[in-house]
Short mmCIF file of C-alpha atoms and ligand atoms in Angstrom, two decimals:
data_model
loop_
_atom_site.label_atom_id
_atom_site.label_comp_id
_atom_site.label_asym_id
_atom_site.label_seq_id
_atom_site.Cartn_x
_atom_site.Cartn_y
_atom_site.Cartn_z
CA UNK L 1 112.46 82.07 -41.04
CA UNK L 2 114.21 84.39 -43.62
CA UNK L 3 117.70 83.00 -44.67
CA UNK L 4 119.37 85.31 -46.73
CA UNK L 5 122.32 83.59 -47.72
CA UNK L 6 125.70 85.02 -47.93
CA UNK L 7 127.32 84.05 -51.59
CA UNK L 8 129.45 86.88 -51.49
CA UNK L 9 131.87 87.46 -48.85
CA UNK L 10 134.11 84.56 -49.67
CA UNK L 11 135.15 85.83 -53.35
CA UNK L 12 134.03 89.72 -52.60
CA UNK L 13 137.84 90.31 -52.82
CA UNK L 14 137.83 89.46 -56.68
CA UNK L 15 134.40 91.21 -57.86
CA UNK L 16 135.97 94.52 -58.62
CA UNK L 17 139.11 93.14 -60.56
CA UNK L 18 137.00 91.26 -62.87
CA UNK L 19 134.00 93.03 -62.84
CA UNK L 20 135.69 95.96 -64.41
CA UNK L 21 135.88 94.76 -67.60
CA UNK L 22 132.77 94.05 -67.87
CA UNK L 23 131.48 97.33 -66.42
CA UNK L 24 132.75 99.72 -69.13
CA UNK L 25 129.91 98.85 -71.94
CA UNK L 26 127.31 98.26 -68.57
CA UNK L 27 128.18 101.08 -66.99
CA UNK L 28 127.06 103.80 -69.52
CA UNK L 29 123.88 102.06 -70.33
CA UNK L 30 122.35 102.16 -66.38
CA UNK L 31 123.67 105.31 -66.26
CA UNK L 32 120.91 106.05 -69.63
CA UNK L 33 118.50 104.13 -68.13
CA UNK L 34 118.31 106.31 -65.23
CA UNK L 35 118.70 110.07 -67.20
CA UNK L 36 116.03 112.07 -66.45
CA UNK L 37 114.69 110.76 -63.12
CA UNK L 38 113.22 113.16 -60.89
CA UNK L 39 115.53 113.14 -57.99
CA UNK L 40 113.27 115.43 -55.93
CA UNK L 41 110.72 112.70 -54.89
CA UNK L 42 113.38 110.70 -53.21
CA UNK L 43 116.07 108.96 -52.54
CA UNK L 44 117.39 106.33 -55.38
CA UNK L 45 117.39 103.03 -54.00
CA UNK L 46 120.59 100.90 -55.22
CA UNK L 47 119.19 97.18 -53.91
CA UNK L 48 122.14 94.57 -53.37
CA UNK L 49 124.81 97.61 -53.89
CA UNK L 50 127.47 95.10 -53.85
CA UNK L 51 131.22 97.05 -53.72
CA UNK L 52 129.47 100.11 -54.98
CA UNK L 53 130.11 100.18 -58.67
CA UNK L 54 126.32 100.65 -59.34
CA UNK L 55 125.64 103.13 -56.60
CA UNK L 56 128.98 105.04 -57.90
CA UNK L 57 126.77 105.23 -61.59
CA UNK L 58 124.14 106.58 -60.09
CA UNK L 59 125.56 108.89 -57.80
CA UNK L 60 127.33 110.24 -61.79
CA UNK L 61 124.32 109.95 -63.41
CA UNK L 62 122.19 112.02 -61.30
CA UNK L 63 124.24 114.57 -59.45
CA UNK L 64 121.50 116.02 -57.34
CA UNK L 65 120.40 112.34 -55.80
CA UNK L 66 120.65 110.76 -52.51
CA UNK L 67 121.43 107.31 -53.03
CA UNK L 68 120.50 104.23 -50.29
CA UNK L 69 122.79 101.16 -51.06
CA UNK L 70 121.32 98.33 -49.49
CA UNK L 71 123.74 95.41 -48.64
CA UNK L 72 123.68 92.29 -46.96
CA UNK L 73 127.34 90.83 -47.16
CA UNK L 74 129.63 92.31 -44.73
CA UNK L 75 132.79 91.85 -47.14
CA UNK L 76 131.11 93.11 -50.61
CA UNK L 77 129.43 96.24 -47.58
CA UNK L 78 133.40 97.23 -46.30
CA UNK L 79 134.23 97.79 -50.27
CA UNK L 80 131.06 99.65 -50.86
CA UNK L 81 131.95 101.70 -47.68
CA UNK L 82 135.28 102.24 -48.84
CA UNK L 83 134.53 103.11 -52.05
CA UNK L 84 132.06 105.68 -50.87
CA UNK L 85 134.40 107.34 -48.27
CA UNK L 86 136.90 108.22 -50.54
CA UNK L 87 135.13 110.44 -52.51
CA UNK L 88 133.53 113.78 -51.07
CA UNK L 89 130.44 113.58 -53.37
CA UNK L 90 129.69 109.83 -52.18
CA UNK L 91 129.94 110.53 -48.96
CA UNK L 92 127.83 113.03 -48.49
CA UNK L 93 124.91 111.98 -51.17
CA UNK L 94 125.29 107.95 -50.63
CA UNK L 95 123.58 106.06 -46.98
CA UNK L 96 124.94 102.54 -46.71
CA UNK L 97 122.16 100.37 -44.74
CA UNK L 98 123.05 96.31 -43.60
CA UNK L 99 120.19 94.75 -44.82
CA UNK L 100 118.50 93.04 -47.77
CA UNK L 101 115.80 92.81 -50.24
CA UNK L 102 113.44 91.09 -47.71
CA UNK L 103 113.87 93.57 -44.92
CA UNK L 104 114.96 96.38 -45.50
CA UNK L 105 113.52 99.49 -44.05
CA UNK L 106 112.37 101.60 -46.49
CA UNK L 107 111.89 105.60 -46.51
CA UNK L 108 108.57 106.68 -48.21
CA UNK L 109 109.18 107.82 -51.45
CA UNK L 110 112.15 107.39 -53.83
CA UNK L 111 112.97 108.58 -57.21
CA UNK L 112 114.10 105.25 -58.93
CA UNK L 113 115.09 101.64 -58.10
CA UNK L 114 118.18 100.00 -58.97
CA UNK L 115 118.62 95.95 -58.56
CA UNK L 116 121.85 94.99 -60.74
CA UNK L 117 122.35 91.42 -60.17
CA UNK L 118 119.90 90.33 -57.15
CA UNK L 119 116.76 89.29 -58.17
CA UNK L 120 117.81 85.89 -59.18
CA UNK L 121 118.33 85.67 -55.38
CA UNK L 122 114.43 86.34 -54.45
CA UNK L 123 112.23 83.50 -55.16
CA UNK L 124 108.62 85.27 -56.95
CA UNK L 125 106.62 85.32 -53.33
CA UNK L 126 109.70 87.38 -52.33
CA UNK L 127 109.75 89.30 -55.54
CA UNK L 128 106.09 89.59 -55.01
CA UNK L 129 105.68 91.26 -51.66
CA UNK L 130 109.25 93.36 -52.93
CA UNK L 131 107.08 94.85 -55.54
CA UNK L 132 104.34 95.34 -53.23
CA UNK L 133 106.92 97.52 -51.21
CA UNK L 134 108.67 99.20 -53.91
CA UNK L 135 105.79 100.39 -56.42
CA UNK L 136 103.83 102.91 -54.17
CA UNK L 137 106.92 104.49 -53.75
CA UNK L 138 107.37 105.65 -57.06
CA UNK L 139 106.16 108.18 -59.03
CA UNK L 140 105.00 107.92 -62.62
CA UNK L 141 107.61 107.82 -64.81
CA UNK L 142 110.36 106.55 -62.39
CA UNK L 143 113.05 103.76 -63.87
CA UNK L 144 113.34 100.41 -62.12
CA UNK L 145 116.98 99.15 -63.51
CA UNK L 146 117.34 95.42 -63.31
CA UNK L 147 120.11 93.00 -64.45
CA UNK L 148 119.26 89.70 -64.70
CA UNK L 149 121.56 86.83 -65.72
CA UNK L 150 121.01 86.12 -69.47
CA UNK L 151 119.95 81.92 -69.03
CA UNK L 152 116.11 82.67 -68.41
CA UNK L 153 115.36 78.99 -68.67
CA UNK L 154 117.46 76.25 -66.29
CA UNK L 155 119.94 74.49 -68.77
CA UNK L 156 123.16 73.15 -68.48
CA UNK L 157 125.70 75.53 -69.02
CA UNK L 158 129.42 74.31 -69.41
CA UNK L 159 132.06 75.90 -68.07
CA UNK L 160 133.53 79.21 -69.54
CA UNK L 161 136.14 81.50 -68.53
CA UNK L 162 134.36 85.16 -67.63
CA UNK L 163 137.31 87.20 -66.87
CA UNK L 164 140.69 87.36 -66.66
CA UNK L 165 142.59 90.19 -64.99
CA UNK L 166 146.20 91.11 -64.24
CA UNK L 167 147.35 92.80 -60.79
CA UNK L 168 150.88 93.13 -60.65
CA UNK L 169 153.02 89.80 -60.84
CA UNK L 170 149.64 87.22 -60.71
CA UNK L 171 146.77 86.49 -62.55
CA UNK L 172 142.67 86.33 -61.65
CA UNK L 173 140.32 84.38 -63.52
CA UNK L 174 137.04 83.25 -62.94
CA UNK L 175 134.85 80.53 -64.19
CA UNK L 176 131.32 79.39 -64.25
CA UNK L 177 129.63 76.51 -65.26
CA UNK L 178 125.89 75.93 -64.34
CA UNK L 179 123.19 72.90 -64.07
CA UNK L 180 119.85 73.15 -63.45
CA UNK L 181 118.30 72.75 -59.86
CA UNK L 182 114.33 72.98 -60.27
CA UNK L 183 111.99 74.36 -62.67
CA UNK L 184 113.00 77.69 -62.55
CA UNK L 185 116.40 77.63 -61.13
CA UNK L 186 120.01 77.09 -61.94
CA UNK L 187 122.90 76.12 -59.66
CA UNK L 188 125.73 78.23 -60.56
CA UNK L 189 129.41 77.15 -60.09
CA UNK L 190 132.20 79.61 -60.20
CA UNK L 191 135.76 79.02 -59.71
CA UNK L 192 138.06 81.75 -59.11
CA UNK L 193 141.78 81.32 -59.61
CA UNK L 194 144.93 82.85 -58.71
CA UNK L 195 147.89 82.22 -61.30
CA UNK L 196 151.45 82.96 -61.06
CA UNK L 197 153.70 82.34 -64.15
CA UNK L 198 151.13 80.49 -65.37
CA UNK L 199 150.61 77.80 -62.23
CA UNK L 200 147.17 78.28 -60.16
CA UNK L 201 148.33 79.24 -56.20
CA UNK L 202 144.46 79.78 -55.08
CA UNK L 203 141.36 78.43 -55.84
CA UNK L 204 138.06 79.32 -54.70
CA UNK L 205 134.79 77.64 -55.44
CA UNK L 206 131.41 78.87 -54.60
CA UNK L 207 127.77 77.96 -55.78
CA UNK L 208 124.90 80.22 -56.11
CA UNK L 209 121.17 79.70 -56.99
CA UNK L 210 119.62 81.59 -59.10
CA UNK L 211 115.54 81.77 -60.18
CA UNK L 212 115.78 81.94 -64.02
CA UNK L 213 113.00 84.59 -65.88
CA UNK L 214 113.45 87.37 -68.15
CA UNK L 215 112.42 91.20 -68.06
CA UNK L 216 109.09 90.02 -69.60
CA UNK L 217 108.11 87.75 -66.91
CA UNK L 218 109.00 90.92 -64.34
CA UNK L 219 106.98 93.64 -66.42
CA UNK L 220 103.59 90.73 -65.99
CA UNK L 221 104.97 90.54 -61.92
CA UNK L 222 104.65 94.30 -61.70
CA UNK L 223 102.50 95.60 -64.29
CA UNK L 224 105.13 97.49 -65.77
CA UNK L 225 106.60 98.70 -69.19
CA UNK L 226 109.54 96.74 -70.25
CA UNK L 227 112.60 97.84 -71.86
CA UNK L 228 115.41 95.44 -72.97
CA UNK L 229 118.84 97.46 -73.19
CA UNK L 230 121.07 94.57 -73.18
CA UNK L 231 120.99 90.61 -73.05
CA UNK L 232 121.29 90.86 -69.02
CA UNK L 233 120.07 95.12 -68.66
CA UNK L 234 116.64 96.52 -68.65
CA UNK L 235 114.26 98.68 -67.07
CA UNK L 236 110.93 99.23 -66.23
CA UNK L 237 109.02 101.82 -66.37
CA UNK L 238 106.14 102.73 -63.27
C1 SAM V 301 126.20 90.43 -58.54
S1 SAM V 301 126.36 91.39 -57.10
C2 SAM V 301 125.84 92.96 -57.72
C3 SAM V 301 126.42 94.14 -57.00
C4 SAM V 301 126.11 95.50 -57.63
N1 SAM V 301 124.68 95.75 -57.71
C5 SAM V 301 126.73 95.61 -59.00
O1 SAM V 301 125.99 95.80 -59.96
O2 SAM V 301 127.94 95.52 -59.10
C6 SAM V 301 124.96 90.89 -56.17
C7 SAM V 301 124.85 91.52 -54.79
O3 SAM V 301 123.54 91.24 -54.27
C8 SAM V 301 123.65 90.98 -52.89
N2 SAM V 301 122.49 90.20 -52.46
C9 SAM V 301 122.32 88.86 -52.46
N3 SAM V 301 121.12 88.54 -51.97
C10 SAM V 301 120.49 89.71 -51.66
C11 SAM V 301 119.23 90.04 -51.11
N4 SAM V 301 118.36 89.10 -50.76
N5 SAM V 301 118.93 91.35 -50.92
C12 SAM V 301 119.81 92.31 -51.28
N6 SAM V 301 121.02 92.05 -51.80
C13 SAM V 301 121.36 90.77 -51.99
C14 SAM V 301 124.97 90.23 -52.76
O4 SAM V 301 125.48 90.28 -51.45
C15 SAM V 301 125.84 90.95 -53.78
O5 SAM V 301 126.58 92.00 -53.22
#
């Protein structure tokens, strides 16, 4: 039985406020990756939209696109949805479907792929019959955006602070530390804390698997050109 597991919804409250620091140099670059696509043949698929910040680069990007944001955790889906409301443009260019990688319904064609952070999640039968889904879908030409996590072989990994981020009179940080849990995966630990004057008031810790490979090892899955924009970014081209 598929068990897609829900990592998000208890820390989907922090993603944007430390994500956004982040997301300036990031942002720009998918938005590149993705110039050019023709947005005729179909929607733009944004897989594991998250709160919306890549489906709200895309929707930028390509002005003429529909955009299906695909997302499985109800908390990280009301942000996404409440991001897209609030802006005439999103609402009436972006469809927001419950679902995942594994089962989502999908229309026939679209223009271009999106998967910013998700993969990792998607062990390679998964990624496998994914492809299998995704490729006939595409026309020549059309960009398949991936981030990946830049560890593409499981090693221990101690912890480091990845953001910090001030909202009004407290603090946000979050850390990450991870350890190996198989051949090709790491068990990720993040912490998120709350500080105020200095003292932590919340903490939150999560774990997350993750299968470790790098662009190359997806451009031999698919058959596909490779193109490394960043440590984590790249796309491939059908
Ligand atoms: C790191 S976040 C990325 C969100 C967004 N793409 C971005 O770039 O900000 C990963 C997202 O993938 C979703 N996710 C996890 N497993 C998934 C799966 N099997 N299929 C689709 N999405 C998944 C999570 O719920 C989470 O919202």
């Amino acid at each position: 039985m598929l068990r897609v597991i829900d990592y998000y919804s208890p820390t989907a409250e922090f993603y944007d406020l430390v994500g956004v620091q982040r997301w300036t140099q990031s942002d720009p670059l998918l938005a590149t990756a993705l110039t050019g696509t023709d947005t005729a043949h179909g929607p733009v698929l944004d897989l594991g939209a998250g709160t919306g910040r890549s489906t709200e680069v895309i929707a930028r990007a390509l002005p003429e696109a529909r955009v299906l944001a695909v997302e499985p955790s109800p908390a990280m889906r009301a942000a996404l949805t409440s991001r897209v409301v609030r802006d005439e443009e999103l609402r009436r260019r972006v469809t927001v479907v419950a679902s995942s990688a594994q089962e989502v319904e999908l229309p026939e064609r679209l223009s271009a792929v999106v998967i910013c952070g998700v993969l990792g999640y998607l062990d390679r039968a998964e990624r496998a019959a994914l492809w299998g889904r995704l490729l006939p879908r595409l026309p020549s030409g059309a960009p398949v955006v991936v981030e990946l996590m830049a560890v593409k072989v499981p090693q221990p990994v101690a912890p480091m602070r990845i953001a910090r981020q001030r909202l009004g009179e407290q603090e946000y940080e979050a850390w990450l530390s991870g350890e190996p849990c198989g051949p090709d995966r790491m068990r990720w630990s993040a912490t998120w804390r709350v500080l105020r004057d200095g003292e932590a008031v919340r903490e939150i810790d999560v774990t997350h698997e993750w299968y470790t490979f790098g662009l190359e090892d997806l451009a031999a899955e698919t058959g596909l050109t490779a193109k490394q924009l960043t440590p984590e970014l790249g796309v491939l081209l059908r």
